[in-house]
PDB file of C-alpha atoms in Angstrom:
ATOM      1  CA  MET A  10     -16.360 -12.334 -11.195  1.00 96.00           C
ATOM      2  CA  LYS A  11     -13.925 -14.773  -9.659  1.00 98.00           C
ATOM      3  CA  VAL A  12     -11.023 -12.960  -8.179  1.00 98.00           C
ATOM      4  CA  LEU A  13      -7.633 -14.323  -6.915  1.00 98.00           C
ATOM      5  CA  VAL A  14      -5.898 -12.048  -4.189  1.00 98.00           C
ATOM      6  CA  THR A  15      -1.938 -12.704  -4.009  1.00 98.00           C
ATOM      7  CA  GLY A  16      -0.374 -11.449  -1.010  1.00 96.00           C
ATOM      8  CA  ALA A  17      -3.524 -12.187   1.047  1.00 95.00           C
ATOM      9  CA  GLY A  18      -1.484 -12.014   4.430  1.00 94.00           C
ATOM     10  CA  GLY A  19      -0.326  -8.558   4.189  1.00 94.00           C
ATOM     11  CA  GLN A  20      -2.221  -5.085   5.070  1.00 95.00           C
ATOM     12  CA  LEU A  21      -3.962  -4.652   1.772  1.00 97.00           C
ATOM     13  CA  GLY A  22      -4.753  -8.408   1.154  1.00 97.00           C
ATOM     14  CA  SER A  23      -6.167  -8.821   4.805  1.00 97.00           C
ATOM     15  CA  GLU A  24      -8.354  -5.636   4.270  1.00 97.00           C
ATOM     16  CA  ILE A  25      -9.778  -6.901   0.978  1.00 98.00           C
ATOM     17  CA  ARG A  26     -10.492 -10.223   2.795  1.00 98.00           C
ATOM     18  CA  PHE A  27     -12.325  -8.208   5.587  1.00 97.00           C
ATOM     19  CA  ILE A  28     -14.554  -6.257   3.307  1.00 96.00           C
ATOM     20  CA  SER A  29     -15.039  -8.963   0.682  1.00 96.00           C
ATOM     21  CA  GLY A  30     -18.472  -9.747   1.815  1.00 95.00           C
ATOM     22  CA  GLU A  31     -19.742  -6.257   0.799  1.00 96.00           C
ATOM     23  CA  PHE A  32     -19.270  -7.197  -2.810  1.00 97.00           C
ATOM     24  CA  LYS A  33     -21.780  -9.967  -3.398  1.00 95.00           C
ATOM     25  CA  ASP A  34     -20.805 -10.054  -7.256  1.00 95.00           C
ATOM     26  CA  LEU A  35     -17.231 -10.830  -6.571  1.00 97.00           C
ATOM     27  CA  GLU A  36     -16.241 -14.498  -5.675  1.00 98.00           C
ATOM     28  CA  PHE A  37     -12.804 -14.096  -3.810  1.00 98.00           C
ATOM     29  CA  SER A  38      -9.829 -16.563  -3.340  1.00 98.00           C
ATOM     30  CA  PHE A  39      -6.948 -15.636  -1.093  1.00 98.00           C
ATOM     31  CA  VAL A  40      -3.423 -16.990  -1.200  1.00 96.00           C
ATOM     32  CA  ASP A  41      -0.255 -16.002   0.513  1.00 93.00           C
ATOM     33  CA  LYS A  42       3.358 -16.814  -0.307  1.00 89.00           C
ATOM     34  CA  ASN A  43       3.215 -20.144   1.124  1.00 91.00           C
ATOM     35  CA  ALA A  44       0.388 -21.027  -1.204  1.00 93.00           C
ATOM     36  CA  VAL A  45       1.696 -19.534  -4.317  1.00 94.00           C
ATOM     37  CA  ASP A  46       5.192 -18.350  -4.957  1.00 95.00           C
ATOM     38  CA  ILE A  47       4.991 -15.655  -7.396  1.00 97.00           C
ATOM     39  CA  CYS A  48       8.450 -16.045  -8.382  1.00 97.00           C
ATOM     40  CA  ASP A  49       7.848 -19.581  -9.744  1.00 97.00           C
ATOM     41  CA  PHE A  50       5.871 -19.165 -13.111  1.00 97.00           C
ATOM     42  CA  GLU A  51       4.462 -22.741 -13.160  1.00 97.00           C
ATOM     43  CA  ALA A  52       3.063 -22.248  -9.728  1.00 96.00           C
ATOM     44  CA  VAL A  53       1.584 -18.952 -10.957  1.00 97.00           C
ATOM     45  CA  GLN A  54      -0.113 -20.449 -14.074  1.00 97.00           C
ATOM     46  CA  LYS A  55      -1.558 -23.284 -12.095  1.00 96.00           C
ATOM     47  CA  ALA A  56      -3.166 -20.924  -9.497  1.00 96.00           C
ATOM     48  CA  LEU A  57      -4.302 -18.211 -11.953  1.00 96.00           C
ATOM     49  CA  GLN A  58      -6.323 -20.733 -13.997  1.00 94.00           C
ATOM     50  CA  GLY A  59     -10.123 -20.198 -13.912  1.00 95.00           C
ATOM     51  CA  TYR A  60     -10.086 -16.698 -12.447  1.00 98.00           C
ATOM     52  CA  ASP A  61     -11.297 -13.585 -14.321  1.00 97.00           C
ATOM     53  CA  ALA A  62      -9.113 -10.963 -12.368  1.00 98.00           C
ATOM     54  CA  LEU A  63      -5.936 -10.753 -10.001  1.00 98.00           C
ATOM     55  CA  ILE A  64      -5.329  -8.303  -7.382  1.00 99.00           C
ATOM     56  CA  ASN A  65      -1.530  -8.494  -6.607  1.00 98.00           C
ATOM     57  CA  CYS A  66      -0.798  -7.285  -3.161  1.00 97.00           C
ATOM     58  CA  ALA A  67       2.280  -9.488  -2.916  1.00 97.00           C
ATOM     59  CA  ALA A  68       5.653  -7.369  -2.746  1.00 97.00           C
ATOM     60  CA  TYR A  69       8.977  -7.307  -0.827  1.00 96.00           C
ATOM     61  CA  THR A  70       8.292  -4.161   1.253  1.00 94.00           C
ATOM     62  CA  ALA A  71      10.941  -3.974   3.729  1.00 94.00           C
ATOM     63  CA  VAL A  72      12.411  -0.497   2.576  1.00 95.00           C
ATOM     64  CA  ASP A  73      15.577  -0.515   4.539  1.00 94.00           C
ATOM     65  CA  LYS A  74      16.387  -4.041   4.288  1.00 96.00           C
ATOM     66  CA  ALA A  75      16.225  -4.052   0.614  1.00 97.00           C
ATOM     67  CA  GLN A  76      19.458  -2.192   0.532  1.00 97.00           C
ATOM     68  CA  SER A  77      21.217  -5.315   1.655  1.00 97.00           C
ATOM     69  CA  GLU A  78      18.811  -7.600  -0.088  1.00 97.00           C
ATOM     70  CA  GLU A  79      18.638  -6.329  -3.685  1.00 97.00           C
ATOM     71  CA  ASP A  80      18.398  -9.496  -5.244  1.00 98.00           C
ATOM     72  CA  LYS A  81      15.477 -10.789  -3.274  1.00 98.00           C
ATOM     73  CA  ALA A  82      13.689  -7.222  -3.709  1.00 98.00           C
ATOM     74  CA  PHE A  83      14.049  -7.608  -7.452  1.00 98.00           C
ATOM     75  CA  GLU A  84      13.223 -11.413  -7.507  1.00 98.00           C
ATOM     76  CA  ILE A  85       9.749 -10.716  -5.876  1.00 98.00           C
ATOM     77  CA  ASN A  86       8.933  -7.166  -7.175  1.00 98.00           C
ATOM     78  CA  GLU A  87      10.157  -7.442 -10.734  1.00 98.00           C
ATOM     79  CA  LYS A  88      10.300 -11.168 -11.532  1.00 98.00           C
ATOM     80  CA  GLY A  89       7.344 -11.834  -9.579  1.00 98.00           C
ATOM     81  CA  ALA A  90       5.291  -9.142 -11.244  1.00 98.00           C
ATOM     82  CA  LEU A  91       6.456 -10.389 -14.646  1.00 98.00           C
ATOM     83  CA  ASN A  92       5.238 -13.976 -13.723  1.00 98.00           C
ATOM     84  CA  LEU A  93       1.941 -12.576 -12.841  1.00 98.00           C
ATOM     85  CA  ALA A  94       1.544 -10.393 -15.964  1.00 98.00           C
ATOM     86  CA  LYS A  95       2.578 -13.079 -18.271  1.00 98.00           C
ATOM     87  CA  ALA A  96       0.002 -15.499 -16.705  1.00 98.00           C
ATOM     88  CA  CYS A  97      -2.679 -12.858 -16.955  1.00 98.00           C
ATOM     89  CA  GLU A  98      -2.101 -12.135 -20.471  1.00 97.00           C
ATOM     90  CA  LYS A  99      -1.966 -16.132 -21.265  1.00 96.00           C
ATOM     91  CA  PHE A 100      -5.451 -16.606 -19.634  1.00 97.00           C
ATOM     92  CA  GLY A 101      -7.074 -13.358 -20.360  1.00 96.00           C
ATOM     93  CA  VAL A 102      -7.181 -12.334 -16.586  1.00 97.00           C
ATOM     94  CA  LYS A 103      -7.416  -8.722 -15.563  1.00 98.00           C
ATOM     95  CA  LEU A 104      -4.619  -7.595 -13.357  1.00 98.00           C
ATOM     96  CA  VAL A 105      -4.701  -5.025 -10.578  1.00 99.00           C
ATOM     97  CA  HIS A 106      -1.159  -4.467  -9.338  1.00 98.00           C
ATOM     98  CA  ILE A 107      -0.247  -2.383  -6.309  1.00 99.00           C
ATOM     99  CA  SER A 108       2.860  -0.162  -6.467  1.00 98.00           C
ATOM    100  CA  THR A 109       4.350   2.723  -4.648  1.00 98.00           C
ATOM    101  CA  ASP A 110       5.104   6.419  -4.126  1.00 98.00           C
ATOM    102  CA  TYR A 111       8.640   5.332  -3.726  1.00 97.00           C
ATOM    103  CA  VAL A 112       9.155   5.359  -7.362  1.00 98.00           C
ATOM    104  CA  PHE A 113       9.372   9.011  -7.191  1.00 97.00           C
ATOM    105  CA  ASP A 114      12.311  10.980  -5.716  1.00 95.00           C
ATOM    106  CA  GLY A 115       9.841  13.519  -4.226  1.00 92.00           C
ATOM    107  CA  ARG A 116      12.130  16.641  -5.023  1.00 92.00           C
ATOM    108  CA  ALA A 117       9.457  18.650  -6.986  1.00 87.00           C
ATOM    109  CA  TYR A 118       7.498  19.413  -3.839  1.00 89.00           C
ATOM    110  CA  GLN A 119       4.256  19.193  -5.803  1.00 94.00           C
ATOM    111  CA  PRO A 120       1.766  16.375  -6.071  1.00 97.00           C
ATOM    112  CA  MET A 121       3.134  13.752  -8.458  1.00 97.00           C
ATOM    113  CA  LEU A 122       0.964  12.964 -11.438  1.00 98.00           C
ATOM    114  CA  GLU A 123       0.886   9.213 -13.133  1.00 98.00           C
ATOM    115  CA  ASN A 124       3.260  10.594 -15.838  1.00 97.00           C
ATOM    116  CA  THR A 125       5.604  12.318 -13.441  1.00 97.00           C
ATOM    117  CA  PRO A 126       9.077  11.129 -14.190  1.00 96.00           C
ATOM    118  CA  THR A 127      10.193   8.476 -11.964  1.00 97.00           C
ATOM    119  CA  ALA A 128      13.450   8.482  -9.916  1.00 97.00           C
ATOM    120  CA  PRO A 129      13.540   5.804  -7.040  1.00 96.00           C
ATOM    121  CA  LEU A 130      15.804   6.730  -4.430  1.00 95.00           C
ATOM    122  CA  GLY A 131      16.394   3.422  -3.142  1.00 96.00           C
ATOM    123  CA  VAL A 132      16.419  -0.370  -3.945  1.00 98.00           C
ATOM    124  CA  TYR A 133      12.749  -0.924  -2.749  1.00 98.00           C
ATOM    125  CA  GLY A 134      11.536   1.949  -5.088  1.00 98.00           C
ATOM    126  CA  GLN A 135      13.777   0.727  -7.950  1.00 98.00           C
ATOM    127  CA  SER A 136      12.666  -2.787  -7.595  1.00 98.00           C
ATOM    128  CA  LYS A 137       8.737  -1.571  -7.744  1.00 99.00           C
ATOM    129  CA  LEU A 138       9.441   0.589 -10.676  1.00 99.00           C
ATOM    130  CA  ALA A 139      10.935  -2.546 -12.500  1.00 98.00           C
ATOM    131  CA  GLY A 140       7.938  -4.354 -11.730  1.00 98.00           C
ATOM    132  CA  GLU A 141       5.745  -1.673 -13.360  1.00 98.00           C
ATOM    133  CA  LYS A 142       7.926  -1.855 -16.296  1.00 98.00           C
ATOM    134  CA  ALA A 143       7.712  -5.551 -16.633  1.00 98.00           C
ATOM    135  CA  ILE A 144       3.995  -5.315 -16.428  1.00 98.00           C
ATOM    136  CA  LEU A 145       3.743  -2.654 -19.032  1.00 98.00           C
ATOM    137  CA  SER A 146       6.052  -4.806 -21.360  1.00 96.00           C
ATOM    138  CA  GLN A 147       3.270  -7.391 -21.702  1.00 95.00           C
ATOM    139  CA  ASN A 148       0.267  -7.095 -24.018  1.00 93.00           C
ATOM    140  CA  LEU A 149      -2.224  -7.004 -21.285  1.00 96.00           C
ATOM    141  CA  ALA A 150      -5.803  -5.581 -21.407  1.00 94.00           C
ATOM    142  CA  HIS A 151      -8.465  -4.175 -18.803  1.00 97.00           C
ATOM    143  CA  SER A 152      -5.665  -3.852 -16.114  1.00 98.00           C
ATOM    144  CA  CYS A 153      -4.194  -1.257 -14.001  1.00 98.00           C
ATOM    145  CA  ILE A 154      -1.088  -0.438 -11.705  1.00 99.00           C
ATOM    146  CA  ILE A 155      -2.292   1.543  -8.708  1.00 99.00           C
ATOM    147  CA  ARG A 156       0.413   3.606  -6.779  1.00 99.00           C
ATOM    148  CA  THR A 157      -0.435   4.235  -2.995  1.00 98.00           C
ATOM    149  CA  SER A 158       1.324   5.911  -0.415  1.00 98.00           C
ATOM    150  CA  TRP A 159       1.905   5.679   3.536  1.00 98.00           C
ATOM    151  CA  LEU A 160      -0.186   2.400   3.811  1.00 97.00           C
ATOM    152  CA  TRP A 161      -1.562   1.563   7.183  1.00 97.00           C
ATOM    153  CA  SER A 162      -4.222  -0.777   8.542  1.00 95.00           C
ATOM    154  CA  GLU A 163      -5.458  -2.410  11.440  1.00 91.00           C
ATOM    155  CA  PHE A 164      -3.724  -5.622  10.134  1.00 92.00           C
ATOM    156  CA  GLY A 165      -0.171  -6.295   9.988  1.00 88.00           C
ATOM    157  CA  ALA A 166       2.884  -4.160  10.817  1.00 89.00           C
ATOM    158  CA  ASN A 167       2.774  -0.646   9.923  1.00 94.00           C
ATOM    159  CA  PHE A 168       3.359   2.820  11.159  1.00 95.00           C
ATOM    160  CA  VAL A 169       0.221   3.411  12.981  1.00 95.00           C
ATOM    161  CA  LYS A 170       0.639   0.250  15.263  1.00 93.00           C
ATOM    162  CA  THR A 171       4.310   1.091  15.752  1.00 94.00           C
ATOM    163  CA  ILE A 172       3.259   4.535  17.240  1.00 95.00           C
ATOM    164  CA  ALA A 173       0.513   2.962  19.158  1.00 93.00           C
ATOM    165  CA  ARG A 174       3.010   0.474  20.687  1.00 92.00           C
ATOM    166  CA  LEU A 175       5.548   3.320  21.464  1.00 94.00           C
ATOM    167  CA  THR A 176       2.864   5.484  23.034  1.00 92.00           C
ATOM    168  CA  LYS A 177       2.046   2.555  25.265  1.00 88.00           C
ATOM    169  CA  GLU A 178       5.667   1.968  26.320  1.00 91.00           C
ATOM    170  CA  ARG A 179       7.245   5.524  26.362  1.00 93.00           C
ATOM    171  CA  ASN A 180       6.470   9.079  27.866  1.00 94.00           C
ATOM    172  CA  GLU A 181       7.964  10.673  24.808  1.00 97.00           C
ATOM    173  CA  ILE A 182       8.661   9.698  21.133  1.00 97.00           C
ATOM    174  CA  SER A 183      10.571  11.629  18.444  1.00 97.00           C
ATOM    175  CA  VAL A 184       9.327  11.447  14.705  1.00 97.00           C
ATOM    176  CA  VAL A 185      10.564  13.163  11.670  1.00 97.00           C
ATOM    177  CA  SER A 186       8.673  16.251  10.582  1.00 96.00           C
ATOM    178  CA  ASP A 187      10.344  16.989   7.177  1.00 95.00           C
ATOM    179  CA  GLN A 188       9.013  14.137   5.279  1.00 96.00           C
ATOM    180  CA  ILE A 189       5.536  14.846   3.780  1.00 97.00           C
ATOM    181  CA  GLY A 190       3.059  12.450   2.209  1.00 98.00           C
ATOM    182  CA  SER A 191      -0.451  11.302   2.490  1.00 98.00           C
ATOM    183  CA  PRO A 192      -1.250   8.526   5.119  1.00 98.00           C
ATOM    184  CA  THR A 193      -3.559   5.994   3.399  1.00 98.00           C
ATOM    185  CA  ASN A 194      -5.975   3.519   4.978  1.00 98.00           C
ATOM    186  CA  ALA A 195      -5.704   0.176   3.395  1.00 98.00           C
ATOM    187  CA  ARG A 196      -9.462  -0.496   3.830  1.00 98.00           C
ATOM    188  CA  ASP A 197     -10.257   2.637   1.816  1.00 98.00           C
ATOM    189  CA  LEU A 198      -7.979   1.311  -0.851  1.00 99.00           C
ATOM    190  CA  ALA A 199      -9.351  -2.262  -0.791  1.00 98.00           C
ATOM    191  CA  ARG A 200     -12.995  -0.779  -1.347  1.00 98.00           C
ATOM    192  CA  THR A 201     -11.719   1.151  -4.061  1.00 98.00           C
ATOM    193  CA  ILE A 202     -10.052  -1.948  -5.826  1.00 98.00           C
ATOM    194  CA  CYS A 203     -13.260  -4.117  -5.347  1.00 98.00           C
ATOM    195  CA  THR A 204     -15.427  -1.128  -6.750  1.00 97.00           C
ATOM    196  CA  ILE A 205     -13.464  -0.541  -9.813  1.00 96.00           C
ATOM    197  CA  LEU A 206     -12.956  -4.350 -10.752  1.00 96.00           C
ATOM    198  CA  SER A 207     -16.294  -4.379 -12.664  1.00 92.00           C
ATOM    199  CA  LYS A 208     -15.099  -1.058 -14.568  1.00 95.00           C
ATOM    200  CA  LEU A 209     -11.726  -2.389 -15.786  1.00 95.00           C
ATOM    201  CA  SER A 210     -13.370  -3.533 -19.023  1.00 92.00           C
ATOM    202  CA  ASP A 211     -13.214   0.193 -20.043  1.00 91.00           C
ATOM    203  CA  ILE A 212      -9.531   0.094 -20.156  1.00 94.00           C
ATOM    204  CA  LYS A 213      -7.930  -1.115 -23.124  1.00 93.00           C
ATOM    205  CA  GLY A 214      -4.563  -1.781 -22.103  1.00 95.00           C
ATOM    206  CA  VAL A 215      -2.856  -0.974 -18.644  1.00 97.00           C
ATOM    207  CA  GLU A 216      -3.451   2.242 -16.934  1.00 98.00           C
ATOM    208  CA  ILE A 217      -1.327   3.700 -14.157  1.00 98.00           C
ATOM    209  CA  PHE A 218      -3.685   5.376 -11.266  1.00 99.00           C
ATOM    210  CA  HIS A 219      -2.511   7.119  -8.020  1.00 99.00           C
ATOM    211  CA  TYR A 220      -4.505   6.362  -5.006  1.00 99.00           C
ATOM    212  CA  ALA A 221      -3.952   8.006  -1.594  1.00 99.00           C
ATOM    213  CA  ASN A 222      -6.298   9.486   1.071  1.00 99.00           C
ATOM    214  CA  VAL A 223      -6.974  13.168   1.077  1.00 98.00           C
ATOM    215  CA  GLY A 224      -4.829  15.621   2.749  1.00 98.00           C
ATOM    216  CA  VAL A 225      -1.233  15.987   3.475  1.00 98.00           C
ATOM    217  CA  ALA A 226       0.874  15.265   6.620  1.00 98.00           C
ATOM    218  CA  SER A 227       4.360  14.761   7.905  1.00 98.00           C
ATOM    219  CA  TRP A 228       5.192  11.678   9.866  1.00 98.00           C
ATOM    220  CA  TYR A 229       5.295  13.972  12.974  1.00 98.00           C
ATOM    221  CA  ASP A 230       1.693  15.132  12.111  1.00 98.00           C
ATOM    222  CA  PHE A 231       0.612  11.619  11.538  1.00 98.00           C
ATOM    223  CA  ALA A 232       2.060  10.346  14.781  1.00 98.00           C
ATOM    224  CA  TYR A 233       0.712  13.514  16.584  1.00 98.00           C
ATOM    225  CA  GLU A 234      -2.830  12.542  15.723  1.00 97.00           C
ATOM    226  CA  ILE A 235      -2.443   8.786  16.446  1.00 96.00           C
ATOM    227  CA  VAL A 236      -1.342   9.609  19.962  1.00 96.00           C
ATOM    228  CA  ARG A 237      -4.085  12.386  20.345  1.00 95.00           C
ATOM    229  CA  LEU A 238      -6.667   9.781  19.539  1.00 94.00           C
ATOM    230  CA  LEU A 239      -5.273   7.145  21.811  1.00 93.00           C
ATOM    231  CA  GLU A 240      -4.847   9.625  24.634  1.00 92.00           C
ATOM    232  CA  HIS A 241      -8.546  10.568  24.250  1.00 91.00           C
ATOM    233  CA  THR A 242      -9.667   6.942  24.167  1.00 88.00           C
ATOM    234  CA  TYR A 243      -7.223   5.630  27.171  1.00 88.00           C
ATOM    235  CA  PRO A 244      -6.776   8.149  29.710  1.00 88.00           C
ATOM    236  CA  THR A 245      -3.972   6.226  31.180  1.00 88.00           C
ATOM    237  CA  ILE A 246      -1.799   6.845  28.066  1.00 90.00           C
ATOM    238  CA  SER A 247       0.199  10.243  27.988  1.00 93.00           C
ATOM    239  CA  CYS A 248       3.018  10.529  25.492  1.00 96.00           C
ATOM    240  CA  LYS A 249       4.806  13.612  24.014  1.00 97.00           C
ATOM    241  CA  VAL A 250       5.571  13.617  20.432  1.00 98.00           C
ATOM    242  CA  ARG A 251       8.827  15.546  19.533  1.00 98.00           C
ATOM    243  CA  ALA A 252       9.383  16.531  15.945  1.00 98.00           C
ATOM    244  CA  ILE A 253      12.995  16.062  14.493  1.00 97.00           C
ATOM    245  CA  LYS A 254      14.805  16.250  11.232  1.00 96.00           C
ATOM    246  CA  SER A 255      15.358  13.219   8.927  1.00 92.00           C
ATOM    247  CA  SER A 256      19.031  13.990   9.479  1.00 92.00           C
ATOM    248  CA  GLU A 257      18.576  12.945  13.270  1.00 91.00           C
ATOM    249  CA  TYR A 258      16.963   9.546  12.376  1.00 88.00           C
ATOM    250  CA  LYS A 259      19.285   7.737  10.166  1.00 86.00           C
ATOM    251  CA  THR A 260      18.070   4.953   7.923  1.00 89.00           C
ATOM    252  CA  ALA A 261      19.639   2.636   5.460  1.00 88.00           C
ATOM    253  CA  ALA A 262      17.520   3.766   2.763  1.00 82.00           C
ATOM    254  CA  MET A 263      16.796   7.502   1.716  1.00 87.00           C
ATOM    255  CA  ARG A 264      13.132   8.400   1.664  1.00 90.00           C
ATOM    256  CA  PRO A 265      11.493  11.019  -0.644  1.00 90.00           C
ATOM    257  CA  PHE A 266      10.843  14.172   1.126  1.00 94.00           C
ATOM    258  CA  TYR A 267       7.582  14.842  -0.514  1.00 96.00           C
ATOM    259  CA  SER A 268       5.471  11.879  -1.402  1.00 95.00           C
ATOM    260  CA  VAL A 269       1.905  13.170  -1.999  1.00 98.00           C
ATOM    261  CA  LEU A 270       0.326  11.849  -4.982  1.00 98.00           C
ATOM    262  CA  ASP A 271      -2.349  13.422  -7.369  1.00 98.00           C
ATOM    263  CA  THR A 272      -5.335  11.235  -7.215  1.00 99.00           C
ATOM    264  CA  ASP A 273      -7.555  13.309  -9.789  1.00 98.00           C
ATOM    265  CA  LYS A 274      -7.248  10.731 -12.494  1.00 98.00           C
ATOM    266  CA  ILE A 275      -8.490   7.758 -10.430  1.00 98.00           C
ATOM    267  CA  LYS A 276     -11.510   9.754  -8.993  1.00 98.00           C
ATOM    268  CA  ALA A 277     -12.308  11.311 -12.610  1.00 97.00           C
ATOM    269  CA  TYR A 278     -12.029   7.879 -14.324  1.00 96.00           C
ATOM    270  CA  PHE A 279     -13.959   5.771 -11.932  1.00 97.00           C
ATOM    271  CA  GLY A 280     -16.158   8.203 -10.174  1.00 96.00           C
ATOM    272  CA  ILE A 281     -14.986   7.536  -6.770  1.00 96.00           C
ATOM    273  CA  GLU A 282     -14.831   9.603  -3.603  1.00 97.00           C
ATOM    274  CA  ILE A 283     -11.671   9.384  -1.161  1.00 98.00           C
ATOM    275  CA  PRO A 284     -11.920  10.092   2.390  1.00 98.00           C
ATOM    276  CA  HIS A 285      -9.376  12.339   4.440  1.00 98.00           C
ATOM    277  CA  TRP A 286      -6.665  10.431   6.145  1.00 98.00           C
ATOM    278  CA  ARG A 287      -7.802  11.925   9.519  1.00 98.00           C
ATOM    279  CA  ASP A 288     -11.361  10.847   9.193  1.00 97.00           C
ATOM    280  CA  SER A 289     -10.144   7.441   8.139  1.00 97.00           C
ATOM    281  CA  LEU A 290      -7.792   7.128  11.119  1.00 96.00           C
ATOM    282  CA  ALA A 291     -10.555   8.503  13.640  1.00 94.00           C
ATOM    283  CA  LYS A 292     -12.859   5.575  12.382  1.00 93.00           C
ATOM    284  CA  ALA A 293     -10.161   2.797  13.040  1.00 89.00           C
ATOM    285  CA  ASN A 294     -10.730   0.214  15.509  1.00 82.00           C
ATOM    286  CA  LEU A 295      -8.083   1.403  18.274  1.00 76.00           C
ATOM    287  CA  LYS A 296      -8.448  -1.993  20.091  1.00 74.00           C
ATOM    288  CA  ASN A 297      -6.942  -3.514  17.008  1.00 73.00           C
ATOM    289  CA  LEU A 298      -3.831  -1.250  17.167  1.00 73.00           C
ATOM    290  CA  ILE A 299      -2.904  -1.748  20.625  1.00 67.00           C
ATOM    291  CA  ASP A 300      -3.319  -4.198  23.549  1.00 60.00           C
ATOM    292  CA  PHE A 301      -6.372  -2.943  25.139  1.00 49.00           C
ATOM    293  CA  ASP A 302      -6.320  -5.015  28.142  1.00 49.00           C
ATOM    294  CA  LYS A 303      -2.760  -4.272  29.131  1.00 49.00           C
ATOM    295  CA  ILE A 304      -3.599  -0.654  29.396  1.00 46.00           C
ATOM    296  CA  ASN A 305      -6.255  -1.067  31.515  1.00 45.00           C
ATOM    297  CA  ALA A 306      -4.513  -3.558  33.698  1.00 37.00           C
TER     298      ALA A 306
END
């Protein structure tokens, strides 16, 4: 199966590239925004010809910045998704599109199902939801939308790497404790996506699935575990993690207070197992999260 991955320079795209050698039956090509502008339909059509499947990791993901760049967010997350869906329909290509927990408002305080009513709180979530609807408006087959949450990786910018950097720079950090979700390792998600590609033929149209690592945490819990692992690995690191309320940490975009996704559907549909977030974090290569040499200098 020939697979094109868009957004190859981001966290998930980088992880798919990293583990691609594990899947001998899949022939991958990776393109970033410089190689293929998903907002350009002609460019998308040209890039997609000859492929059997498309994994779309391309997205505008700057949650706070989206509040002041609404047009750009919708251009990429809605129009870009629509262009990809149209091209996939035209050439008979299977589509795996990545979406987000931010399509929900998180006010129910129970794990969100795929059919839980959506109500995004900010522009980012609104634009990603618009992208989902754009894909569902097309006559696609053997395709899916995967919503995920609190994605982190050894590649790119993310919460884990930010906390690692701050831990090295400060003796104390403050992290919100009243936002709850499921930290998700992009490598775990990447392996799941590559595993299910061969099973997409069982899907008649477009299915929505949720994928997140097992277990729940607040951002404070997540940060505390990151710091604990770093302190255990690097004895010269010592940093206190202080819990604060969201009201003490102002952001341009409102976040859901509860972002836990119910993953029963994807586990049952494809027969997959999902690791606990703590286990995935413990297996991470900490040297890729922080400048090892400077710590030991």
